[in-house]
Short mmCIF file of C-alpha atoms in Angstrom, two decimals:
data_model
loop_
_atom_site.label_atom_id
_atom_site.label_comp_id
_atom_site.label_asym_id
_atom_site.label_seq_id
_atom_site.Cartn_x
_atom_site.Cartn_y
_atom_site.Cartn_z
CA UNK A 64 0.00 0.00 0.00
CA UNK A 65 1.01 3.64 -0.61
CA UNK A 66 -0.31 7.14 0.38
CA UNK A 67 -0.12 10.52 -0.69
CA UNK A 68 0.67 13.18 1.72
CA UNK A 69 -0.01 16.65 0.31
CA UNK A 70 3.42 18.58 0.58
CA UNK A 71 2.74 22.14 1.05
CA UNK A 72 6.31 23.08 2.29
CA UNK A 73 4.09 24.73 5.60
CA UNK A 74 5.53 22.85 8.15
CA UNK A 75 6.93 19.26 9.81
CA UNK A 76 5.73 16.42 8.67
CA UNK A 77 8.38 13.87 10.28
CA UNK A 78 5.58 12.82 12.63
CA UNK A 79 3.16 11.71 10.05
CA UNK A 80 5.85 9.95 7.64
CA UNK A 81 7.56 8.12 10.31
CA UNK A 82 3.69 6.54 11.80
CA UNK A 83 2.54 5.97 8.35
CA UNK A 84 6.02 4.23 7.68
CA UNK A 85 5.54 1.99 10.97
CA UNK A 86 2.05 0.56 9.69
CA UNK A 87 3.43 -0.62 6.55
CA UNK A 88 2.46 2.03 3.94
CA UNK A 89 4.91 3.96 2.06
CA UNK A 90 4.40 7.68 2.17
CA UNK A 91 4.81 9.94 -1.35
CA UNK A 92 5.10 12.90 -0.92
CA UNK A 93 3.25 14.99 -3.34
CA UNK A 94 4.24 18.72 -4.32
CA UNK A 95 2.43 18.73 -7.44
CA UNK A 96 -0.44 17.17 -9.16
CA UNK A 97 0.43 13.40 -10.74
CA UNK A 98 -2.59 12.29 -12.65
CA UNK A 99 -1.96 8.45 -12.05
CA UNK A 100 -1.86 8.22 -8.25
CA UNK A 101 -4.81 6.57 -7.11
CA UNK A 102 -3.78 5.94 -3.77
CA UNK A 103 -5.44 7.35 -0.55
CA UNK A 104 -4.34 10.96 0.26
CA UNK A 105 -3.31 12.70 3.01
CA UNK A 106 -3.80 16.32 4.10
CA UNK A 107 -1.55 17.08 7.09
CA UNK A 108 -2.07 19.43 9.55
CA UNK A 109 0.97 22.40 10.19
CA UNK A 110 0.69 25.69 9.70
CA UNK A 111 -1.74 28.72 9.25
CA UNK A 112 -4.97 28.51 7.22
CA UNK A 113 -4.69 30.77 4.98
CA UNK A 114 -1.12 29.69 4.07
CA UNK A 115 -1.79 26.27 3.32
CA UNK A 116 -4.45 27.16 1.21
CA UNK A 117 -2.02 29.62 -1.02
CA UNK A 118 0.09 26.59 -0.98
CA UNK A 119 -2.39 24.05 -1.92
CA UNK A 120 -3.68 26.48 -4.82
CA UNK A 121 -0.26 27.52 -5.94
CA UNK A 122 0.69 23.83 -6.62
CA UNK A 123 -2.58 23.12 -8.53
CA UNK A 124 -3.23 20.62 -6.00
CA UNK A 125 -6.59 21.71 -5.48
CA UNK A 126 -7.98 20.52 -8.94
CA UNK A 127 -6.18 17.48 -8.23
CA UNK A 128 -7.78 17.29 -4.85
CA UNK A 129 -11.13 17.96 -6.38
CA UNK A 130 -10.83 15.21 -9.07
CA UNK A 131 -9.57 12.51 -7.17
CA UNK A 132 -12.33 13.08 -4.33
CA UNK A 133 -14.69 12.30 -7.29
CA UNK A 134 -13.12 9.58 -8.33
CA UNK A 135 -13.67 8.38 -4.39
CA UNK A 136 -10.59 8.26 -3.71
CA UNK A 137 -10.10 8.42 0.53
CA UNK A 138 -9.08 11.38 1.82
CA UNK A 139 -7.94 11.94 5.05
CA UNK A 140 -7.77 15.88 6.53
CA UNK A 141 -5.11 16.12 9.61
CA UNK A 142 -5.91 19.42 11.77
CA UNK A 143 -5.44 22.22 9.37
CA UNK A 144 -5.39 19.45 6.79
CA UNK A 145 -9.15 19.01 8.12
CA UNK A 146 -10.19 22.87 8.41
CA UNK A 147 -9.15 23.76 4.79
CA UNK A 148 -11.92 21.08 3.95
CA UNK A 149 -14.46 23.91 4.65
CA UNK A 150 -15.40 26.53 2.93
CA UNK A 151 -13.80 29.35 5.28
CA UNK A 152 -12.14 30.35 8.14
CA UNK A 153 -12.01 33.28 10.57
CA UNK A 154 -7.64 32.46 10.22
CA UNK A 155 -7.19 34.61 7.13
CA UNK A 156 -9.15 35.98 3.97
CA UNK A 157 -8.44 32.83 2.41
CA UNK A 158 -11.49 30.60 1.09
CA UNK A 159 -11.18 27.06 1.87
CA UNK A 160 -11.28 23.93 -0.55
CA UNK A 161 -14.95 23.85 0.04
CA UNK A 162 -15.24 20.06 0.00
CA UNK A 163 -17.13 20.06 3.24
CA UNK A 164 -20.20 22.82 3.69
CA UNK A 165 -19.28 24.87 6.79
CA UNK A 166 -17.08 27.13 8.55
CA UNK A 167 -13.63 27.53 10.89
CA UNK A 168 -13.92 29.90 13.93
CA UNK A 169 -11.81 30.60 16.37
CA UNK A 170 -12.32 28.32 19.66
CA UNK A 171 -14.31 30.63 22.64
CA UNK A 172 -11.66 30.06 25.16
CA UNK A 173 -9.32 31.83 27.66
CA UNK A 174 -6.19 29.76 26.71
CA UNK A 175 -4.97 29.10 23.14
CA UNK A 176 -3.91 27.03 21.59
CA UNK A 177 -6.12 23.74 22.39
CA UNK A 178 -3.06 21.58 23.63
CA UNK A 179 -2.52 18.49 24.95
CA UNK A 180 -4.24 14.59 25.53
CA UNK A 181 -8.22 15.51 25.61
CA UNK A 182 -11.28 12.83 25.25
CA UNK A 183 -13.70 12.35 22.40
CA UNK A 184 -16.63 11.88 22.45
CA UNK A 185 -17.79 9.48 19.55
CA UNK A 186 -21.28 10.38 18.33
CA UNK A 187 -21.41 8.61 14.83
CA UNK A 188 -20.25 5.14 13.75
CA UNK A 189 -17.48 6.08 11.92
CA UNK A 190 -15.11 3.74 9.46
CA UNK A 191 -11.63 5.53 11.43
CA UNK A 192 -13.03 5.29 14.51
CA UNK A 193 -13.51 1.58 14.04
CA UNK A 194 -12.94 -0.57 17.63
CA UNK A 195 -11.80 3.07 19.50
CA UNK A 196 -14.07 4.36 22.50
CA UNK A 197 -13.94 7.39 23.59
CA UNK A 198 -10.26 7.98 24.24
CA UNK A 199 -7.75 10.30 24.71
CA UNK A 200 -5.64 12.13 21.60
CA UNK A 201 -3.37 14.67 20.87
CA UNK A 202 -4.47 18.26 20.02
CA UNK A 203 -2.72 21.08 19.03
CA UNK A 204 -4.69 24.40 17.26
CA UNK A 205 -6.91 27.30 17.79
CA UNK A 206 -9.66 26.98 15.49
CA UNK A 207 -12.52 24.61 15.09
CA UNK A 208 -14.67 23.13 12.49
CA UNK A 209 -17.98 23.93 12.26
CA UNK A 210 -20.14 21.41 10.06
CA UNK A 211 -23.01 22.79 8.52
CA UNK A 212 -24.06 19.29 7.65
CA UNK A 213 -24.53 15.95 10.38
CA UNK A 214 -21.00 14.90 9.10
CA UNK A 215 -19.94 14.95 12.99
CA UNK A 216 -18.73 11.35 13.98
CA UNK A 217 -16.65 13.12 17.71
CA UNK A 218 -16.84 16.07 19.67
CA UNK A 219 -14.51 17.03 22.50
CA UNK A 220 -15.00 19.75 25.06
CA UNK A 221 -12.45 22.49 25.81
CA UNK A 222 -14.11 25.96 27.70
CA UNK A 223 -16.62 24.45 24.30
CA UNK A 224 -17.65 21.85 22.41
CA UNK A 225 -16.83 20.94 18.69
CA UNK A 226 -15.54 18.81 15.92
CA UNK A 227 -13.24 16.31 16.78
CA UNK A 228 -13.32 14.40 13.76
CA UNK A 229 -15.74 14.46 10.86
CA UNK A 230 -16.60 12.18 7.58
CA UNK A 231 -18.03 12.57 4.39
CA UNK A 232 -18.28 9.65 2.07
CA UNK A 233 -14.69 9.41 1.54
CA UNK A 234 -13.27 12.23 2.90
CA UNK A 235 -12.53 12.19 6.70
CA UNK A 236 -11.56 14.54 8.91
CA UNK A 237 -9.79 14.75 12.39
CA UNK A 238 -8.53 17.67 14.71
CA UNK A 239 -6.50 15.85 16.59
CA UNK A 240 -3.11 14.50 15.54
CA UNK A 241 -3.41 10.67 15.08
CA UNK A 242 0.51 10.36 14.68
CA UNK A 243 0.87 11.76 18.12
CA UNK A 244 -1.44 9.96 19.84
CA UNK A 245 -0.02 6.63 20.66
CA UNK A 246 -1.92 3.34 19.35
CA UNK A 247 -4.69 4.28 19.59
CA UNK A 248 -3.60 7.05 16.87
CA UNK A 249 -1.92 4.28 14.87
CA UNK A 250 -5.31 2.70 14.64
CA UNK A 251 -6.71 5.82 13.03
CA UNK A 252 -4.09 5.48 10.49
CA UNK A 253 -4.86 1.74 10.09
CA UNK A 254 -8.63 2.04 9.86
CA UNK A 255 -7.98 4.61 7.10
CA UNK A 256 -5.87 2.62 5.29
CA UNK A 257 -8.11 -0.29 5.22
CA UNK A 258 -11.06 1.72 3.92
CA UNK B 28 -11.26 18.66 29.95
CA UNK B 29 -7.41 18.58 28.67
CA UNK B 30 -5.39 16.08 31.26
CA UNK B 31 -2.87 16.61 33.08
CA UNK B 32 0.26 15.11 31.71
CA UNK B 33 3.21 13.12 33.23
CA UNK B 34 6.33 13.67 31.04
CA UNK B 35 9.28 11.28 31.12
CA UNK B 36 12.70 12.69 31.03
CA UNK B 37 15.75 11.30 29.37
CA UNK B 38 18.88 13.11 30.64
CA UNK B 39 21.31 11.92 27.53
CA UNK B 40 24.72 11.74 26.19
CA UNK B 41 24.85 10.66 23.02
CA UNK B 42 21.93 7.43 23.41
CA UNK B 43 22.60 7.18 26.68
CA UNK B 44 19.94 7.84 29.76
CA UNK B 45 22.32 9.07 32.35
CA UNK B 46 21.13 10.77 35.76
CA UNK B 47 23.28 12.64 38.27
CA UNK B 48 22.23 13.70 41.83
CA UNK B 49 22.16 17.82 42.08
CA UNK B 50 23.58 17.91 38.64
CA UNK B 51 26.15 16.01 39.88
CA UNK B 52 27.46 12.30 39.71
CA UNK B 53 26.42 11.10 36.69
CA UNK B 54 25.59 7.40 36.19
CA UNK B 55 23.99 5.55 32.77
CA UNK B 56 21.07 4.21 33.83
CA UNK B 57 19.65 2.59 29.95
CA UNK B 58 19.34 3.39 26.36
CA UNK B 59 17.43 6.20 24.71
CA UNK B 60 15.67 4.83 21.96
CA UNK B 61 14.64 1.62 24.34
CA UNK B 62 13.33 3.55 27.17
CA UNK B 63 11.36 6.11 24.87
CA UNK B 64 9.88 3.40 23.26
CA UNK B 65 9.02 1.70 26.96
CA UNK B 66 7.53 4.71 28.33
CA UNK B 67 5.09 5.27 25.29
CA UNK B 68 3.39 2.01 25.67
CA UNK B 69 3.16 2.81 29.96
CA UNK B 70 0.77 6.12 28.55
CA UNK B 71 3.08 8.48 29.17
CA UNK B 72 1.95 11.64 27.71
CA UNK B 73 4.95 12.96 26.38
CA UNK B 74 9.26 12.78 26.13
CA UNK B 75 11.66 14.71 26.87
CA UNK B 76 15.02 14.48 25.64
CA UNK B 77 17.90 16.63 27.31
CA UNK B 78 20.91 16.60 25.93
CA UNK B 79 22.71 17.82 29.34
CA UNK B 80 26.20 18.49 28.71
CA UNK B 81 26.02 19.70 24.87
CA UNK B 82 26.18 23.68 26.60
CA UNK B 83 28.75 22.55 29.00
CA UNK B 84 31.17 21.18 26.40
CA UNK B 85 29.93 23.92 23.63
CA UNK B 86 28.62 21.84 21.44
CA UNK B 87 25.84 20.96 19.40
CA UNK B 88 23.65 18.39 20.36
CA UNK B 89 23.83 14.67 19.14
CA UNK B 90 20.88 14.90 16.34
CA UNK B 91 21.18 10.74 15.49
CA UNK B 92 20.37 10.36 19.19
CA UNK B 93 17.32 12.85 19.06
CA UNK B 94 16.38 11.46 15.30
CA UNK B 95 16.66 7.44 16.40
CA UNK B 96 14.43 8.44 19.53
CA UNK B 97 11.80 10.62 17.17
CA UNK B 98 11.20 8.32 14.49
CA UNK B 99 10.16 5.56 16.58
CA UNK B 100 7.74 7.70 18.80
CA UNK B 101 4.06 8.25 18.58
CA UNK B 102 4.20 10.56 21.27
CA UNK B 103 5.18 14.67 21.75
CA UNK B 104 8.27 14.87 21.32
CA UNK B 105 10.38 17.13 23.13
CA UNK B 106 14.26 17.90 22.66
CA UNK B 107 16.95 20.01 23.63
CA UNK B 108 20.26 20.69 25.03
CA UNK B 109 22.85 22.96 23.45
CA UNK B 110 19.94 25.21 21.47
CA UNK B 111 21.46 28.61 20.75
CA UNK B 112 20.40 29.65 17.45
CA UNK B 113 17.74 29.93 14.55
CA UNK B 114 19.40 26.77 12.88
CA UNK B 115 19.81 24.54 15.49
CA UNK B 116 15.99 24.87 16.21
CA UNK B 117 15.39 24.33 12.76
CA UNK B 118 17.46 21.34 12.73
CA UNK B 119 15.80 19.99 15.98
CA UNK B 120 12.41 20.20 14.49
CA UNK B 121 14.05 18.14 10.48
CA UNK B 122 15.27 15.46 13.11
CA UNK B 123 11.48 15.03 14.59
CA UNK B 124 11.00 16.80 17.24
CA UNK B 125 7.92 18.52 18.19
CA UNK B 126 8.62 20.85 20.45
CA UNK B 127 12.56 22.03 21.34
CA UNK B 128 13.66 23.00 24.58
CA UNK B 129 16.27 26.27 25.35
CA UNK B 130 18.01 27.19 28.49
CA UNK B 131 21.65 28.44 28.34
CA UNK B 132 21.33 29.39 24.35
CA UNK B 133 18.02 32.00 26.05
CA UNK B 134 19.86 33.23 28.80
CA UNK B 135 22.80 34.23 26.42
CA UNK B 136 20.42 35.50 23.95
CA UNK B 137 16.20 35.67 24.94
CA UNK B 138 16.26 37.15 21.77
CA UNK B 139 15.80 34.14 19.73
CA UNK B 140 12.35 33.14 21.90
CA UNK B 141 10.88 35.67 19.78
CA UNK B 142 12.59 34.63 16.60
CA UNK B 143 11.74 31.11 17.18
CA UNK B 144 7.88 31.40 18.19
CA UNK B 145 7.38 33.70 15.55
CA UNK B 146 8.57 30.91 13.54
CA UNK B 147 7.52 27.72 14.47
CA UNK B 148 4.59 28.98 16.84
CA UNK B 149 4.62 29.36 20.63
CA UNK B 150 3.71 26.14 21.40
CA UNK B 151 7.25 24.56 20.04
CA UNK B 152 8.81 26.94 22.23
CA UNK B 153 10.08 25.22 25.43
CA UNK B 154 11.93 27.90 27.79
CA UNK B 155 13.67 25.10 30.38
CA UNK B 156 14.52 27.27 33.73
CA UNK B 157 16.81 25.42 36.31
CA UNK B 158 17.12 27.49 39.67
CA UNK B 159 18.67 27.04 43.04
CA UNK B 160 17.25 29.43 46.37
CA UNK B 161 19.26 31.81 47.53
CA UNK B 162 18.65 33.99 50.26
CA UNK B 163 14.49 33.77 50.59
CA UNK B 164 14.08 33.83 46.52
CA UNK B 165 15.34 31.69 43.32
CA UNK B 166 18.22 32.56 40.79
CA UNK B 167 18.23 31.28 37.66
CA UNK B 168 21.22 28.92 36.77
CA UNK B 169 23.12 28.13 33.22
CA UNK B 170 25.19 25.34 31.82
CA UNK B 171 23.08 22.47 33.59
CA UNK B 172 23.20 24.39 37.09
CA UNK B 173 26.88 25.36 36.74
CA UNK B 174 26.90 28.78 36.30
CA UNK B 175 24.95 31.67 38.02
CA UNK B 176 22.68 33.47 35.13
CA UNK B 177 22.04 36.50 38.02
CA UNK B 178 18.27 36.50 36.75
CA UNK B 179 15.48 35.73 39.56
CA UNK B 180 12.72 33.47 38.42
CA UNK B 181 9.94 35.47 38.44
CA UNK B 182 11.51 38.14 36.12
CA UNK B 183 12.92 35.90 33.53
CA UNK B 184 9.43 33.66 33.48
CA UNK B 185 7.73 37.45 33.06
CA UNK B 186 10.14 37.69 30.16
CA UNK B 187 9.83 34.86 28.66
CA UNK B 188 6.53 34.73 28.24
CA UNK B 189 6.60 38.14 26.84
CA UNK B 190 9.07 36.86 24.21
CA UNK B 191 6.44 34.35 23.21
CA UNK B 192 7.61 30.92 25.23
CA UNK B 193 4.55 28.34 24.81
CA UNK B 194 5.55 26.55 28.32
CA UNK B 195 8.03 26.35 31.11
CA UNK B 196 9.85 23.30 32.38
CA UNK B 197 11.12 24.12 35.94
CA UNK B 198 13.83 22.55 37.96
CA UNK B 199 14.51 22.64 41.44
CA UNK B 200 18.21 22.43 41.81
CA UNK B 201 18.19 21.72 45.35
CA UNK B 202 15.40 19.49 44.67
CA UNK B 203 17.02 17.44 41.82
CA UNK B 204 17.03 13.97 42.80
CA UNK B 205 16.73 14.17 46.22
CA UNK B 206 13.22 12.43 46.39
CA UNK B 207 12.19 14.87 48.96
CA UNK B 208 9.03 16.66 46.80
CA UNK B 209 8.69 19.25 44.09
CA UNK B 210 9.33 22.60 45.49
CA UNK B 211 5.68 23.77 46.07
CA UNK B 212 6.80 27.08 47.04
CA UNK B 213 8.62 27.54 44.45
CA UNK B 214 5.80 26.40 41.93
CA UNK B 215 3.17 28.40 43.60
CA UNK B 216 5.05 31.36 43.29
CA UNK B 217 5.41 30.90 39.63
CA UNK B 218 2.07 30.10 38.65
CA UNK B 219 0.96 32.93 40.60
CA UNK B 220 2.14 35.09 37.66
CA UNK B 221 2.33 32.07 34.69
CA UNK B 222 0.22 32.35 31.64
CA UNK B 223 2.05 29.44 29.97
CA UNK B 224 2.08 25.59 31.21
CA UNK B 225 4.44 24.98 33.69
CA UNK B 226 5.92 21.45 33.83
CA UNK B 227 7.24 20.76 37.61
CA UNK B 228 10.36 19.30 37.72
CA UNK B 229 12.79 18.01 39.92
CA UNK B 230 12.46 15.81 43.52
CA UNK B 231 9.79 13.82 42.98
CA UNK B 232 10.34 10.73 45.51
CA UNK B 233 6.97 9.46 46.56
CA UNK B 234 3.30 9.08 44.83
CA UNK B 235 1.93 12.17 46.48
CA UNK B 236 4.50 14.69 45.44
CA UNK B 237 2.76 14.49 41.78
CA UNK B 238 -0.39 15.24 43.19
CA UNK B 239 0.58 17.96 45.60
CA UNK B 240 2.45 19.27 42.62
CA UNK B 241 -0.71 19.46 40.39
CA UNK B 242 -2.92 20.51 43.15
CA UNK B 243 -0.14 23.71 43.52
CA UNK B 244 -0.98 24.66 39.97
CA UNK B 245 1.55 21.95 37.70
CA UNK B 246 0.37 21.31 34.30
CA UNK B 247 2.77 18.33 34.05
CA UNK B 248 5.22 16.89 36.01
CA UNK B 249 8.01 14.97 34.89
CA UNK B 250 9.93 12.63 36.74
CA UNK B 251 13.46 10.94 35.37
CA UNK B 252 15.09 8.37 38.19
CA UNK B 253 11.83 7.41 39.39
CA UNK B 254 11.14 5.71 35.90
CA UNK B 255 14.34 4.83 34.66
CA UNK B 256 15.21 2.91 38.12
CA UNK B 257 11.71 1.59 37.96
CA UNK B 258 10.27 2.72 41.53
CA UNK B 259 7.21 3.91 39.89
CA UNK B 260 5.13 2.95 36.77
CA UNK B 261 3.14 5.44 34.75
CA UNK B 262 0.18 3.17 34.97
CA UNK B 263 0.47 3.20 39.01
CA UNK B 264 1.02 7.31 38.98
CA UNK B 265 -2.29 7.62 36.47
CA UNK B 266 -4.31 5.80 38.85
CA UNK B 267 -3.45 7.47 41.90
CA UNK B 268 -3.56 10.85 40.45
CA UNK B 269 -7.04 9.08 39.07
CA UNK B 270 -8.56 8.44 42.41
CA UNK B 271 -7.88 11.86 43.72
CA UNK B 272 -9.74 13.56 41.22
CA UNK B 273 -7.32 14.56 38.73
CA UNK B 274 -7.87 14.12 34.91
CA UNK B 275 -5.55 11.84 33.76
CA UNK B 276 -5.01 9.79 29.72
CA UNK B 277 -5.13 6.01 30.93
#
């Protein structure tokens, strides 16, 4: 098995290479659009909003995005990776992919960022979430989804509740960061890759 | 609610876990990437990895040893020891690490707290702080507790933060393997004026000391000797921070 990761140049993605290399799967990085990979993709999660998005667009990688969604191809959105799903975000002027309807506001809290082991809460049977309960995982951002659709599958609660993880037909979503979370994050990764 | 986390420390040279008494006496107590790997399947909530002589010798730190420990982690991932500029962050956070810690390198320079969280982001700013007390109040210390800094705590935490540090890891000198407690006074006064995590460090001995230390304001406490010698388990901390009320990953 392979996998795309989505190289945007915004940020580390050691994390997510190294996990993904540890369940068997070899990670490509992509920095540009290559018609024949029909593997599952993956949208990490470092750096600003509006950033990645310039990023994403500047490499044409939003077409290719786009098309391979259609083609139902799985998709798996990592933090940011996740909120750039959306149409926009209170993080920049920057629209979002638009793949999922919704918005991405800032979290109502006295302390950001969101950091640190917090539970889910799983609402929705969910293919990723497949033999977790609610457990603890690793979060690390300021901003939250907000769904305008019942694509919700967790919440979690910090000073509020929102989107821990969401999915779509084949594109999935999670705030946390499943490569930092231990096994139970591996098993994330796993589910995904079994879809 | 976020949990509280207990961090295990791996004082290092080279792969090697060593730990000294009051900075002192070193002794190699296990291997790196073994231990890492140990303590992330025992929950604990994060590493960190202290390289503790790299400012002492003035040199930079042993990347393979921080790479070999990163790549096989699922964990946060925190590293340091002989940080000092823009690059060696940068190369910290290319050979895995999530977060990088600075202690001498911000005492020469608090500078490059700004430079670095403007960056990479607060949160992967680590400002490490080891003090001793001195008449009634606490000086800050350099070069693993060898060399006076003439800085009191609560100043250079005030700074810090103002420089954009994402969280503090604080050592008790005196404290430092002694097994005689965190230095709740010393924490108290800290988080009195903290905005930042503070990660109490330094002392621990017995199960309650973790709890006292999170009931005095800790947002983690991490414990080195403790582990390594294998007095306490993660599991066996988790639980009795568990049945005292305190929100803990299990």
């Amino acid at each position: 098995m392979k996998t795309g990761i989505l190289h945007c140049d915004t940020g580390n993605l050691f994390s997510i290479k190294s996990a993904i290399e540890e369940i068997g799967v070899k990670p490509i990085f992509l920095k540009s659009p290559v018609e024949t990979f029909n593997y599952p993709l993956i949208l990490p999660g470092v750096g600003n909003f509006a950033h990645v998005i310039r990023e994403i667009r500047k490499r044409n990688l939003d077409e290719f995005i786009f098309e391979k969604i259609k083609k139902g191809i799985p998709l798996l959105g990592i933090c940011v990776g996740m909120q750039i799903l959306f149409e926009k975000s209170e993080e920049g002027n920057e629209a979002g992919l638009g793949v999922l309807k919704g918005i991405v506001q800032k979290i109502k809290a006295d302390r950001l960022p969101h950091i640190g082991w917090n539970r889910i809460e799983i609402l929705e049977n969910s293919r990723i979430l497949k033999g977790l309960k609610n457990r603890y995982f690793y979060f690390l951002h300021s901003y939250k989804c907000v769904p305008e659709n019942n694509i919700k599958t967790s919440d979690v609660f910090y000073y509020e509740r929102f989107a821990a993880s969401v999915e779509s037909e084949n594109v999935y979503g999670v705030q946390f960061h499943p490569e930092k979370s231990g096994k139970e994050g591996i098993l994330i990764l796993k589910n995904f890759f079994k879809i | 609610m976020l949990a509280r986390r207990i961090i295990a420390c791996l004082d290092c040279m080279g792969e090697k876990v060593v730990k000294g008494v009051k900075f002192k006496s070193l002794k190699v107590l296990g291997d790196a990437v073994r231990l890492a790997k140990f303590y992330e399947k025992e929950k604990v909530d994060e590493i960190v990895m202290l390289d503790i002589n790299a400012s002492v010798e003035h040199r930079k730190p042993f990347y393979n040893a921080i790479e070999k420990v990163a790549s096989s982690l699922r964990v946060p991932f925190t590293a340091g020891g002989g940080v000092r500029t823009f690059e060696d962050f940068k190369k910290m956070f290319l050979k895995g690490a999530d977060k990088v810690s600075i202690n001498t390198g911000a005492i020469e320079n608090p500078e490059i707290i700004r430079v670095c969280s403007e960056k990479f982001g607060s949160q992967s700013v680590v400002v490490a702080i080891d003090v001793k007390k001195e008449d009634g109040s606490w000086k800050v210390y350099s070069h693993s507790g060898k060399k006076p800094a003439e800085l009191d705590v609560i100043d250079w935490i005030k700074e810090v933060q103002n420089l954009g540090a994402g969280e503090i890891l604080l050592t008790s000198i005196d404290r430092d393997g002694t097994k005689e407690g965190y230095d709740l006074d010393l924490l108290e006064e800290v988080k009195a004026i903290s905005k930042i995590p503070v990660i109490a460090s330094g002392g621990a001995g017995k199960l309650e000391h973790f709890y006292t230390a999170i009931k005095c304001g800790a947002d983690a406490v991490l414990l080195a000797s403790l582990l390594h010698e294998k007095i306490f388990r993660i599991v066996e901390i988790k639980n009795y921070l568990r049945e005292r009320g305190i929100n803990v990953r299990i």
